[in-house]
Each structure stands twice: as structure tokens, then as C-alpha cells.
Coordinates of C-alpha atoms (C1' of nucleotides) in Angstrom, one line a residue:
Chain A
M1 CA 148.4 130.8 41.5
N2 CA 148.6 132.8 38.4
P3 CA 148.1 130.9 35.1
D4 CA 149.4 133.8 33.1
L5 CA 151.3 132.0 30.4
T6 CA 153.0 135.0 29.0
D7 CA 155.3 134.5 31.9
P8 CA 156.4 130.9 31.2
V9 CA 156.6 129.5 34.7
P10 CA 156.3 131.5 37.9
A11 CA 158.9 129.3 39.6
P12 CA 161.8 130.5 41.9
A13 CA 164.6 129.8 39.4
G14 CA 165.3 128.3 36.0
K15 CA 162.1 129.6 34.5
S16 CA 163.3 129.8 30.9
E17 CA 165.1 126.5 31.2
A18 CA 161.8 125.0 32.2
S19 CA 159.9 125.9 29.1
A20 CA 163.0 125.1 27.0
A21 CA 163.2 121.6 28.5
N22 CA 159.6 121.3 27.6
A23 CA 160.2 121.9 24.0
V24 CA 160.8 118.1 24.0
S25 CA 157.1 117.8 23.9
A26 CA 156.9 117.7 20.1
L27 CA 153.9 120.0 19.5
P28 CA 154.0 123.6 18.0
P29 CA 155.7 124.7 21.2
V30 CA 155.5 128.3 22.2
Y31 CA 154.2 127.6 25.8
A32 CA 153.6 124.3 27.3
P33 CA 150.9 123.9 30.0
L34 CA 151.9 124.8 33.5
Y35 CA 151.8 121.3 34.8
Q36 CA 154.1 120.1 32.1
Q37 CA 156.6 122.8 32.9
I38 CA 156.4 121.7 36.5
K39 CA 156.8 118.1 35.5
A40 CA 160.0 119.1 33.7
L41 CA 161.3 120.9 36.7
L42 CA 160.6 117.9 38.9
M43 CA 162.2 115.6 36.4
Q44 CA 165.4 117.8 36.5
S45 CA 165.6 117.2 40.3
L46 CA 165.3 113.5 39.6
Q47 CA 167.8 113.5 36.8
S48 CA 170.4 115.6 38.7
G49 CA 170.3 113.2 41.6
K50 CA 169.0 115.9 44.0
W51 CA 166.2 113.4 44.9
K52 CA 167.7 109.9 45.0
P53 CA 166.0 106.6 44.4
G54 CA 163.9 105.6 47.4
E55 CA 163.9 109.1 48.9
L56 CA 160.8 111.1 49.8
I57 CA 160.2 114.1 47.6
P58 CA 158.6 117.3 48.9
S59 CA 154.8 117.2 49.5
E60 CA 152.3 118.5 47.0
T61 CA 151.5 121.4 49.2
E62 CA 155.1 122.3 49.6
L63 CA 155.8 122.1 45.9
A64 CA 152.6 124.1 45.1
A65 CA 153.9 126.9 47.4
R66 CA 157.4 126.7 46.0
F67 CA 156.2 127.0 42.4
K68 CA 153.3 129.4 43.3
V69 CA 150.7 127.2 41.6
S70 CA 147.7 125.4 43.0
Q71 CA 148.0 121.9 44.5
G72 CA 146.0 120.5 41.7
T73 CA 148.5 121.6 39.1
V74 CA 151.4 120.0 41.0
R75 CA 149.2 116.9 41.4
K76 CA 148.7 116.5 37.7
A77 CA 152.5 116.8 37.1
I78 CA 153.2 114.1 39.7
D79 CA 150.4 112.0 38.3
E80 CA 152.3 111.8 35.0
L81 CA 155.6 111.0 36.7
A82 CA 153.8 108.2 38.6
A83 CA 152.3 106.9 35.4
E84 CA 155.8 106.7 33.9
N85 CA 157.0 104.9 37.0
L86 CA 159.5 107.6 37.9
V87 CA 157.9 108.1 41.3
V88 CA 155.6 106.1 43.6
R89 CA 152.8 107.6 45.6
R90 CA 152.0 106.3 49.1
Q91 CA 148.8 107.6 50.7
G92 CA 149.5 109.2 54.1
K93 CA 153.3 108.9 53.6
G94 CA 154.3 110.9 50.6
T95 CA 155.7 110.5 47.1
F96 CA 159.0 108.6 46.7
V97 CA 161.5 108.3 43.9
A98 CA 161.1 104.9 42.3
T99 CA 163.8 102.3 42.8
H100 CA 164.8 99.0 41.4
E101 CA 164.8 97.5 44.9
E102 CA 161.0 97.0 44.9
E103 CA 159.9 93.5 43.9
K104 CA 157.2 94.7 41.6
V105 CA 159.8 96.7 39.6
Q106 CA 162.1 93.7 39.1
F107 CA 159.5 91.7 37.3
R108 CA 158.9 94.5 34.8
F109 CA 162.3 93.8 33.5
L110 CA 162.7 90.1 34.1
R111 CA 160.0 88.7 31.8
L112 CA 160.8 85.0 31.9
S113 CA 158.2 82.9 33.7
P114 CA 158.0 79.2 34.3
D115 CA 155.4 77.3 32.2
A116 CA 154.2 75.7 35.4
G117 CA 154.8 76.7 39.0
N118 CA 155.8 79.9 40.7
R119 CA 158.4 82.4 39.8
L120 CA 161.8 81.7 41.3
Q121 CA 164.6 84.0 42.1
P122 CA 167.4 83.4 39.6
E123 CA 170.8 82.4 40.8
N124 CA 173.4 84.5 39.0
R125 CA 176.9 83.5 38.1
I126 CA 179.2 86.3 36.8
L127 CA 181.5 84.7 34.3
E128 CA 183.6 87.6 33.2
V129 CA 184.0 91.4 33.6
R130 CA 186.4 93.2 31.2
R131 CA 187.2 96.7 30.1
L132 CA 187.2 97.0 26.3
R133 CA 187.0 99.4 23.4
A134 CA 183.5 99.6 22.0
P135 CA 183.0 97.7 18.7
A136 CA 181.2 99.8 16.1
E137 CA 177.7 98.2 16.6
V138 CA 177.9 98.5 20.4
A139 CA 179.0 102.1 20.2
R140 CA 176.2 102.9 17.9
L141 CA 173.5 101.4 20.2
L142 CA 175.0 103.1 23.3
A143 CA 175.5 106.5 21.5
L144 CA 179.2 106.3 21.9
K145 CA 182.1 106.6 19.5
A146 CA 183.6 103.4 18.2
G147 CA 186.7 102.7 20.4
D148 CA 185.3 104.4 23.5
A149 CA 185.8 102.6 26.8
V150 CA 183.1 100.1 27.7
I151 CA 182.7 97.5 30.3
F152 CA 181.8 94.0 29.2
I153 CA 180.0 91.5 31.5
R154 CA 179.1 87.9 30.8
R155 CA 176.9 86.1 33.1
L156 CA 174.8 82.9 33.5
Q157 CA 171.5 82.8 35.2
C158 CA 170.1 79.5 36.5
F159 CA 166.5 78.8 37.6
A160 CA 166.0 75.9 40.0
G161 CA 169.6 74.9 39.3
A162 CA 169.1 74.7 35.5
P163 CA 171.2 77.0 33.3
T164 CA 168.6 79.2 31.5
I165 CA 169.9 82.6 30.4
V166 CA 173.3 83.7 29.1
E167 CA 173.7 87.5 29.0
E168 CA 176.3 89.8 27.6
I169 CA 176.1 93.3 29.0
W170 CA 177.9 96.4 27.6
L171 CA 178.1 99.5 29.8
P172 CA 179.6 102.9 29.0
G173 CA 183.0 103.0 30.8
N174 CA 182.7 106.6 31.9
L175 CA 179.5 105.9 33.9
F176 CA 180.6 102.7 35.6
K177 CA 184.2 103.3 36.7
G178 CA 185.3 100.9 39.4
L179 CA 182.8 98.2 38.6
T180 CA 184.5 94.8 39.2
L181 CA 183.6 91.2 39.1
E182 CA 183.9 91.0 42.8
R183 CA 181.5 93.8 43.4
L184 CA 179.0 92.3 41.0
A185 CA 179.3 88.8 42.3
E186 CA 178.9 89.7 46.0
Y187 CA 175.9 92.0 45.3
K188 CA 172.6 90.4 46.2
G189 CA 169.5 91.7 44.4
P190 CA 169.0 93.0 40.9
M191 CA 171.8 94.5 38.9
Y192 CA 169.8 97.6 38.2
A193 CA 169.6 98.3 41.9
L194 CA 173.4 98.1 42.1
F195 CA 173.7 100.5 39.2
E196 CA 171.5 103.1 40.7
Q197 CA 172.9 102.8 44.2
E198 CA 176.6 102.6 43.5
F199 CA 176.9 104.5 40.2
G200 CA 174.0 106.9 40.3
T201 CA 172.6 105.7 37.0
R202 CA 169.0 104.8 37.1
M203 CA 167.5 102.8 34.2
I204 CA 163.9 104.0 33.6
R205 CA 162.9 102.5 30.3
A206 CA 164.1 99.9 27.8
S207 CA 163.5 98.8 24.2
E208 CA 163.9 95.2 23.2
K209 CA 164.2 93.2 20.0
L210 CA 163.3 89.5 20.1
R211 CA 164.1 86.8 17.7
A212 CA 164.7 83.1 17.5
V213 CA 168.2 81.9 16.9
A214 CA 170.2 78.6 17.0
A215 CA 172.5 77.8 19.9
E216 CA 176.1 77.8 19.0
G217 CA 179.6 77.7 20.4
R218 CA 180.1 79.0 23.9
I219 CA 176.4 79.8 24.3
S220 CA 175.3 76.2 23.8
E221 CA 178.1 75.0 26.1
L222 CA 177.0 77.3 28.9
L223 CA 173.4 76.4 28.6
Q224 CA 174.4 72.7 28.3
V225 CA 172.3 72.2 25.1
D226 CA 173.1 70.8 21.7
A227 CA 174.2 73.2 19.0
A228 CA 171.2 74.3 16.9
T229 CA 168.8 74.2 19.9
P230 CA 166.4 77.1 19.3
L231 CA 167.0 79.9 21.7
L232 CA 165.1 83.2 22.3
H233 CA 167.5 86.0 21.6
V234 CA 166.7 89.3 23.3
E235 CA 168.6 92.5 22.6
R236 CA 167.8 95.3 25.1
V237 CA 168.9 98.9 25.1
S238 CA 168.2 100.5 28.5
L239 CA 167.7 104.3 28.8
T240 CA 168.0 106.7 31.6
Y241 CA 166.5 110.2 31.9
G242 CA 166.6 112.2 28.7
E243 CA 166.5 109.1 26.5
Q244 CA 170.2 108.5 27.1
P245 CA 171.2 104.9 26.5
V246 CA 173.1 103.4 29.5
E247 CA 173.2 99.6 28.8
L248 CA 173.2 97.2 26.0
R249 CA 172.2 93.7 26.9
R250 CA 172.1 90.6 24.7
G251 CA 170.5 87.6 26.2
W252 CA 170.1 84.0 25.0
Y253 CA 167.1 82.4 26.7
L254 CA 166.5 78.7 26.9
T255 CA 162.7 78.4 26.6
R256 CA 162.2 74.8 27.1
D257 CA 160.5 75.1 30.4
Y258 CA 160.1 78.9 30.5
H259 CA 158.4 81.6 28.4
Y260 CA 158.8 85.3 27.9
H261 CA 155.6 86.9 29.1
N262 CA 154.1 90.0 27.5
E263 CA 150.9 92.0 28.0
L264 CA 149.5 93.9 25.1
S265 CA 147.1 96.7 25.7
Chain B
M1 CA 127.2 117.2 43.0
N2 CA 126.9 115.4 46.2
P3 CA 129.9 113.3 47.3
D4 CA 127.9 111.6 50.0
L5 CA 129.3 108.1 49.8
T6 CA 126.7 106.6 52.1
D7 CA 124.6 106.7 49.0
P8 CA 126.8 104.6 46.7
V9 CA 126.2 106.5 43.5
P10 CA 123.7 109.2 42.9
A11 CA 123.1 108.1 39.3
P12 CA 119.8 107.6 37.5
A13 CA 119.7 103.8 37.5
G14 CA 121.8 100.8 38.3
K15 CA 123.3 102.3 41.3
S16 CA 123.9 99.2 43.3
E17 CA 125.1 97.3 40.3
A18 CA 127.7 100.0 39.8
S19 CA 129.3 99.5 43.2
A20 CA 129.0 95.7 42.8
A21 CA 130.8 95.8 39.5
N22 CA 133.5 97.8 41.2
A23 CA 134.1 95.0 43.7
V24 CA 136.5 93.9 41.0
S25 CA 138.9 96.5 42.3
A26 CA 140.5 94.2 44.8
L27 CA 140.7 96.4 48.0
P28 CA 138.6 96.1 51.2
P29 CA 135.6 97.3 49.1
V30 CA 132.6 98.8 50.9
Y31 CA 132.4 101.9 48.7
A32 CA 134.5 102.7 45.7
P33 CA 135.2 106.4 44.8
L34 CA 132.5 108.1 42.8
Y35 CA 134.7 108.4 39.7
Q36 CA 135.3 104.6 39.7
Q37 CA 131.6 103.9 40.0
I38 CA 131.0 106.2 37.0
K39 CA 133.8 104.6 35.1
A40 CA 132.1 101.2 35.7
L41 CA 128.8 102.6 34.4
L42 CA 130.5 104.0 31.3
M43 CA 132.2 100.6 30.8
Q44 CA 128.8 98.9 30.9
S45 CA 127.7 101.1 28.0
L46 CA 130.8 100.1 26.1
Q47 CA 130.4 96.4 26.9
S48 CA 126.7 96.3 26.1
G49 CA 127.4 97.8 22.7
K50 CA 125.2 100.8 23.4
W51 CA 128.2 102.9 22.3
K52 CA 129.9 101.1 19.4
P53 CA 133.5 101.3 18.2
G54 CA 134.2 104.6 16.4
E55 CA 131.1 106.3 17.8
L56 CA 131.0 109.5 19.8
I57 CA 130.0 109.2 23.4
P58 CA 128.1 111.9 25.3
S59 CA 130.1 115.0 26.3
E60 CA 131.6 115.4 29.7
T61 CA 129.0 118.1 30.6
E62 CA 126.2 115.9 29.4
L63 CA 127.4 112.9 31.5
A64 CA 128.0 115.1 34.5
A65 CA 124.4 116.3 34.4
R66 CA 123.2 112.7 33.8
F67 CA 125.0 111.3 36.8
K68 CA 124.6 114.5 38.9
V69 CA 128.3 114.9 39.6
S70 CA 130.8 117.6 38.7
Q71 CA 132.5 117.6 35.3
G72 CA 135.8 116.9 37.0
T73 CA 134.6 113.6 38.3
V74 CA 133.4 112.4 35.0
R75 CA 136.6 113.7 33.5
K76 CA 138.7 111.5 35.9
A77 CA 136.6 108.4 34.9
I78 CA 137.1 109.1 31.2
D79 CA 140.8 109.7 31.8
E80 CA 141.2 106.2 33.1
L81 CA 139.2 104.8 30.1
A82 CA 141.5 106.7 27.8
A83 CA 144.6 105.4 29.6
E84 CA 143.3 101.9 29.0
N85 CA 142.7 102.6 25.4
L86 CA 139.0 102.0 25.6
V87 CA 138.1 105.5 24.4
V88 CA 140.0 108.2 22.5
R89 CA 139.7 111.9 23.3
R90 CA 139.7 114.5 20.5
Q91 CA 139.9 118.1 21.6
G92 CA 137.1 120.2 20.2
K93 CA 135.3 117.1 18.8
G94 CA 134.5 114.8 21.7
T95 CA 135.3 111.4 23.1
F96 CA 135.1 108.3 20.8
V97 CA 134.9 104.6 21.4
A98 CA 138.3 103.1 20.4
T99 CA 138.4 101.0 17.3
H100 CA 140.8 98.6 15.6
E101 CA 140.5 100.7 12.4
E102 CA 143.0 103.2 13.5
E103 CA 146.5 102.7 12.3
K104 CA 148.1 103.3 15.7
V105 CA 146.0 100.6 17.2
Q106 CA 147.1 98.0 14.7
F107 CA 150.7 98.2 15.5
R108 CA 150.0 97.7 19.2
F109 CA 149.1 94.1 18.2
L110 CA 151.4 93.5 15.3
R111 CA 154.8 93.6 16.9
L112 CA 157.0 92.4 14.1
S113 CA 159.2 95.0 12.6
P114 CA 161.8 94.8 9.8
D115 CA 165.5 94.9 10.9
A116 CA 166.0 97.5 8.3
G117 CA 163.6 99.7 6.4
N118 CA 160.0 100.7 7.0
R119 CA 157.1 98.8 8.3
L120 CA 155.1 97.1 5.5
Q121 CA 151.5 96.1 5.4
P122 CA 151.4 92.4 5.5
E123 CA 149.7 90.4 2.7
N124 CA 147.4 87.8 4.2
R125 CA 146.5 84.4 2.8
I126 CA 143.7 82.6 4.5
L127 CA 144.5 78.9 4.1
E128 CA 141.7 77.3 6.0
V129 CA 138.6 78.0 8.0
R130 CA 136.9 75.1 9.8
R131 CA 134.3 74.4 12.5
L132 CA 135.6 72.0 15.1
R133 CA 135.1 70.8 18.7
A134 CA 137.5 72.4 21.0
P135 CA 140.5 70.3 22.1
A136 CA 141.0 70.3 25.9
E137 CA 143.9 72.8 25.9
V138 CA 142.1 75.2 23.6
A139 CA 138.9 75.0 25.6
R140 CA 140.9 75.7 28.8
L141 CA 142.5 78.9 27.4
L142 CA 139.2 80.2 25.9
A143 CA 137.3 79.3 29.1
L144 CA 135.0 76.9 27.2
K145 CA 134.2 73.3 27.9
A146 CA 136.2 70.7 25.9
G147 CA 134.1 69.7 22.9
D148 CA 132.4 73.1 22.6
A149 CA 132.1 74.5 19.1
V150 CA 135.1 76.6 17.9
I151 CA 136.2 78.1 14.6
F152 CA 139.7 77.3 13.5
I153 CA 141.6 79.5 11.0
R154 CA 145.0 79.0 9.5
R155 CA 146.6 81.8 7.7
L156 CA 149.9 82.8 6.2
Q157 CA 151.3 86.4 6.3
C158 CA 153.9 87.6 3.9
F159 CA 156.0 90.7 4.1
A160 CA 157.5 92.0 0.9
G161 CA 156.4 88.8 -0.7
A162 CA 158.3 86.6 1.7
P163 CA 156.3 84.1 3.9
T164 CA 157.0 85.2 7.4
I165 CA 154.2 84.3 9.8
V166 CA 151.9 81.2 10.1
E167 CA 149.0 81.7 12.5
E168 CA 146.4 79.3 13.8
I169 CA 143.5 81.1 15.4
W170 CA 140.8 79.6 17.6
L171 CA 137.5 81.5 18.2
P172 CA 134.5 80.5 20.3
G173 CA 131.9 79.3 17.9
N174 CA 129.0 81.0 19.6
L175 CA 130.5 84.4 19.1
F176 CA 131.5 84.1 15.5
K177 CA 128.6 82.4 13.8
G178 CA 128.7 82.8 10.0
L179 CA 132.4 83.5 9.8
T180 CA 133.6 82.0 6.5
L181 CA 136.8 81.8 4.5
E182 CA 135.3 84.0 1.8
R183 CA 134.4 86.8 4.3
L184 CA 137.8 86.7 5.9
A185 CA 139.6 86.6 2.6
E186 CA 137.8 89.5 1.0
Y187 CA 138.1 91.7 4.1
K188 CA 140.7 94.4 3.8
G189 CA 142.3 95.6 7.0
P190 CA 143.0 94.0 10.4
M191 CA 141.1 90.9 11.5
Y192 CA 140.2 92.6 14.8
A193 CA 138.4 95.3 12.9
L194 CA 136.3 92.7 11.1
F195 CA 135.6 91.0 14.5
E196 CA 134.4 94.2 16.1
Q197 CA 132.3 95.4 13.1
E198 CA 130.7 92.2 12.0
F199 CA 130.5 90.2 15.2
G200 CA 130.3 92.9 17.9
T201 CA 133.3 91.5 19.7
R202 CA 135.9 93.9 20.5
M203 CA 139.4 92.8 21.6
I204 CA 140.8 95.1 24.2
R205 CA 143.8 93.4 25.8
A206 CA 145.9 90.4 25.2
S207 CA 148.4 88.2 27.0
E208 CA 151.3 86.6 25.1
K209 CA 153.8 83.8 25.8
L210 CA 156.9 83.8 23.6
R211 CA 159.4 81.0 23.1
A212 CA 161.9 79.7 20.5
V213 CA 161.0 76.5 18.7
A214 CA 162.2 74.5 15.8
A215 CA 160.3 74.6 12.5
E216 CA 158.7 71.3 11.6
G217 CA 156.2 69.7 9.3
R218 CA 153.6 71.9 7.7
I219 CA 154.9 75.1 9.4
S220 CA 158.4 74.7 7.8
E221 CA 156.7 74.0 4.4
L222 CA 154.5 77.1 4.5
L223 CA 157.4 79.3 5.6
Q224 CA 159.7 77.6 3.0
V225 CA 162.4 77.0 5.5
D226 CA 164.3 73.9 6.5
A227 CA 163.1 71.8 9.3
A228 CA 164.8 72.8 12.6
T229 CA 165.0 76.4 11.6
P230 CA 164.5 78.5 14.8
L231 CA 161.2 80.2 14.9
L232 CA 159.6 82.6 17.3
H233 CA 156.5 81.0 18.7
V234 CA 153.8 83.4 20.1
E235 CA 150.8 82.2 21.9
R236 CA 148.2 85.0 22.4
V237 CA 145.0 85.0 24.4
S238 CA 142.9 88.0 23.6
L239 CA 140.3 89.3 26.0
T240 CA 137.3 91.5 25.7
Y241 CA 135.4 93.5 28.4
G242 CA 135.3 91.7 31.7
E243 CA 138.4 89.7 31.1
Q244 CA 136.5 87.3 28.9
P245 CA 138.8 85.4 26.5
V246 CA 137.6 85.6 22.8
E247 CA 140.6 84.4 20.8
L248 CA 143.5 82.0 21.0
R249 CA 146.2 82.7 18.5
R250 CA 149.3 80.6 17.9
G251 CA 151.9 82.1 15.6
W252 CA 155.2 81.0 14.2
Y253 CA 157.4 83.9 13.2
L254 CA 160.3 83.7 10.9
T255 CA 162.7 86.2 12.4
R256 CA 165.5 86.1 9.9
D257 CA 164.9 89.6 8.7
Y258 CA 162.3 90.7 11.3
H259 CA 162.2 91.1 15.0
Y260 CA 159.5 91.3 17.7
H261 CA 159.6 94.7 19.2
N262 CA 158.8 95.4 22.8
E263 CA 159.0 98.4 25.0
L264 CA 159.6 98.0 28.8
S265 CA 158.6 100.7 31.2
Chain C
dA1 C1' 128.9 131.7 18.1
dA2 C1' 128.5 127.5 20.3
dG3 C1' 130.1 123.1 21.8
dT4 C1' 133.9 120.1 23.0
dG5 C1' 137.9 118.6 25.6
dG6 C1' 142.2 120.8 28.3
dT7 C1' 144.0 123.6 32.0
dC8 C1' 144.0 126.0 36.4
dT9 C1' 142.2 127.6 40.7
dA10 C1' 140.6 127.5 45.7
dG11 C1' 138.6 125.3 49.0
dA12 C1' 136.4 121.3 51.3
dC13 C1' 136.5 116.9 53.1
dC14 C1' 138.1 111.8 53.3
dA15 C1' 141.6 107.9 54.1
dC16 C1' 145.8 106.7 55.7
dT17 C1' 150.2 107.1 58.4
dT18 C1' 153.0 108.9 61.9
dT19 C1' 153.8 111.4 66.2
Chain D
dA1 C1' 146.6 116.1 66.2
dA2 C1' 149.1 117.0 62.2
dG3 C1' 150.6 115.9 57.7
dT4 C1' 150.2 113.3 53.5
dG5 C1' 148.0 111.8 49.2
dG6 C1' 143.0 110.9 47.3
dT7 C1' 138.4 112.6 46.0
dC8 C1' 135.0 116.1 44.8
dT9 C1' 133.1 120.5 43.7
dA10 C1' 132.2 124.9 41.1
dG11 C1' 133.6 128.0 38.3
dA12 C1' 136.8 130.3 35.2
dC13 C1' 139.3 130.5 31.0
dC14 C1' 141.9 128.4 26.9
dA15 C1' 142.4 125.7 22.4
dC16 C1' 140.3 123.5 19.0
dT17 C1' 136.4 122.1 15.8
dT18 C1' 132.2 122.9 13.6
dC19 C1' 128.3 125.6 12.1

DNA sequence: AAGTGGTCTAGACCACTTT
DNA sequence: AAGTGGTCTAGACCACTTC
């Protein structure tokens, strides 16, 4: 209602935190636009778990009243959250916290497609789940200290019965207490859905490094290919709110009949 | 000014074409929102070359007057064009047609980064430019007929003096008449900048398929590696306005000291 | 000072979903 | 009918750039 920016954000509580949180936004700060402050407040509710994946968040009019701003301002804040895939708008129904349950979301993070034919659901085989101390490199990528507790998972994915992907996954131990091989093996659906539902950790973004490597040792055995077969190696670091790394995943992809698909724009 | 949607678009000319062009947007069409119709009109001006890469387009107020709608509606249309990287907004200056000259743009399409150290400008060596008849597979990917004229380019890119990428590029002959090895070799800057400046063909989007392959024959010679060295193979189809393919590029990347970087969100 | 994009408001109406 | 997000308007003021 009042765009007076000498008063950072005319919201019920946590006003100064709001503009502080916005200091993330790089520029010569002072005061961020109202809609960015509101976006930061909404993001806090997402991050804190106050609004959980799949849940309905308050309506635009409700939020506008709560923050004492116009609906258009709330709308712009939510627009950006939707553009970042943190929430999903549904006309007539409301705005929902995004979740890894949705099919569309799954294929944003599973980039392997068959050269011919339709996409198949992979069959997962969990080979190993262990608790370890983080090696130096793993610790660095997960922003932990070397020796901190981590969970190590090795799994094999098959498409149409053919072994295609071996993955080694490293998780911060403190975030995933109680994760067992049994729990992983019995869970149907994407692993990230399990993480957000059972452990309250939602992956929202990831950064990957791809290279070509030669198959060797256990990897070639699991994929049932000769040593030295070219494999696509993918190292992924997944992040949750606040750029916090929550998963390191190293995958070896057999790309004889499949390819990694990427859109540039 | 008048949101009466029984009259598809209250714009000076080409009204019906606008809503026809919008039929692209999938849904149970009938009438697209005003801002989408305006977006389509603006896109026509981009596609036709009326507004060229790097040029200033008319201001929001000017366009609002021209189309007889409010500034907010034009604004939303331009917002979407900016989100698709077709135009670039500059506060205080105006809105410009996007160009491949800008540094930021270049790294959207050159994904190879060094494992350590800073990004280097590649040194290009054009090995070969020929006019050929399109093989069946090339024709299919470029939406041509087999046997149509195409231009074939082979080049080698070196980083820090080390041969790193071999690329074979196929272009529709009718769009790139007069493209010679000399012209390519002497041009400084990204190839896509040459294409848009000299041939009026602007690449706006691309689709890539990645896989791991073994080096062989001429490729291994050019990269100075043993046969069977794992290489990252990248097949890219580049599109211009209207989803029209304008380039097929097949690259072999030596990823010993470099990786292909990708952000998932 | 004038022009551009960027933010914000207040209110209207539309399209869709649920009750 | 009521509530939600989606579109559109008209006007105000701000931040930045240029003249």
C-alpha cells in the first residue's frame, strides 16, 4: 500500500531481516525493491519448511493484505519464484510449493534419452549404502570438513533391462540420519522425492560437469562392458535453498543407445 | 486501451495474422491474450530483420501508442522476449535486439570450461570449407531435402595452444551464399556473430545430444591423441526464429583438462 | 530537462475450479 | 456464488542515461 522505501518493508514481522536477506542481490544494496523483499520473505517460508512441497500457499490477495502491499507487487514476487521453479501456479486453484513428485520435474534432472523410441522409467538397483567419513574432495564439494559423516550410496540403473548408469551418491550425514538401503530400495519414485518427503531436504538446483572417460574396474563390470569403453561421466552438485550443497553425485553413463539431452537458450 | 478480445488485436495492421501466429501456443486457441499477440507482432519485426541485432527498438510508450494498448501490456510482451534472450533491456537507454557480440551470450553456447584456471578465448583454425550435397541424415536434421546444397566446415579449436575441439559444421547453402574459408578465417569473434551480421541469420536456440565416443581416424590425428581415447561428442542443431534449423554442428571434445558445464534448474 | 526502463498502486474484468 | 490466478488499464513516481 505504501511504497515508502525509507521503511524497508511494511510487513508484520522480520522487516529488517527481509532487507538483510535481500543483500544477496549483488547490487549497491541500500534498499531492494518491495517485490524482492517480499520474495525473500516468501522464500524464508519455503526454506523453513513452513510451507511444504506440494502444499498450497496463501493466495495473492491474502499475502497482499498480510504484507500491506498491492496484489500486483505480491504477484511479481511469486512470478519470480515460479520462474525459478520454486512454486507452481494453477489457475483457479492457487499456488503450490513445487515438488519432485511431478513428472515434468523428474525429467529436468534425468537427462538421458533413448536415441530411438520413447522415454522409459528406469529400474533402480541399490547396491550399497554406507556411512563413511568424507574424503577431502567430497567434503570440499559438499561444503563440509574432511572427516565429517557422510552417507555413500551406489546404485545401478537399467533401461529396458540393460545396465546403463552407475551412480555414486554422497550425502551430508547430518541431513539424512536414518537413511537405509531398505528404505531406498522399497521407495518407488525419484530419489529426490524421497529426500524432500522423508528428510525435509528439497533439491532446487544443480550444477554438472560432464566429460568422457574410459570404463574401468567395477564400473565396467556393473555396466557389462569392456574396459576402456567410452562412458559419459557426470559430476553433479545439488543445492537447496541458500545455495547450500546437499548432494554430490557421480554418474557413469553408457551412451551406446542413449544420449544426454540439453537445450541451450 | 481496449481489452475487448472479440476484436483480436486493436493494432494498426496485421491483426488477424497476429492471432494466427499465436496459434503456436498450443492451447484451445480462439483468442490469445493481448500481450501475446503483441509479442508475436514484435517477434515478426525481429524475424523480418526490420530490427537488426544490436539495434534499439521503439520505446515502450511508443509501442503502446502504436498498438493502442497500455504500457503495462507492451511491457509484459517485452518481458517475455527478454526472458527468451531475444532482446536486452537497459534502464535509461532502451531495449535492444540481442546479439552474439556480447560476451555473456558467447558463453551460453561455448560450454567447455577448464578444470582449473580461468576461461580462455579459443584459437580457431578453419581446416576446410566446401560446398556439398546434403547427405540424408544432415538433410533430415536441417529440414532440407537430401541432395540440397549445403556448406561444410571443419575446424579445430585450441585452448592454451592445445588442440581440444574438432567441429564439423553443416549450413543450408541457400542461407549462406558467399561464405568462404578466407572470410571465416579472418573473422575475429564468435562464428554466430558473423552469421548474424553478414548473412542475416540469427541463431536463437539450440538443442544438443551428448555422448561418449572413442577417438578414431582423422579426429584422433587432429586432436593428437591415441585412437580409442574417450571423447565427448556433441551434436547440436541450432534454430532461428520460427523453430527453423539453420546449423548442424558435430563436435568432438577432448575432456582431459576441460569439462562441459551445465546448470540444471 | 527529457526520455527510457523499473516499481507500485487500485481497481476492473476474465478464465478456471470448487462448493 | 465465491475464490483463485490471469489480463488489462491509467496514472504515479523512481533510477538511470543522455542532452
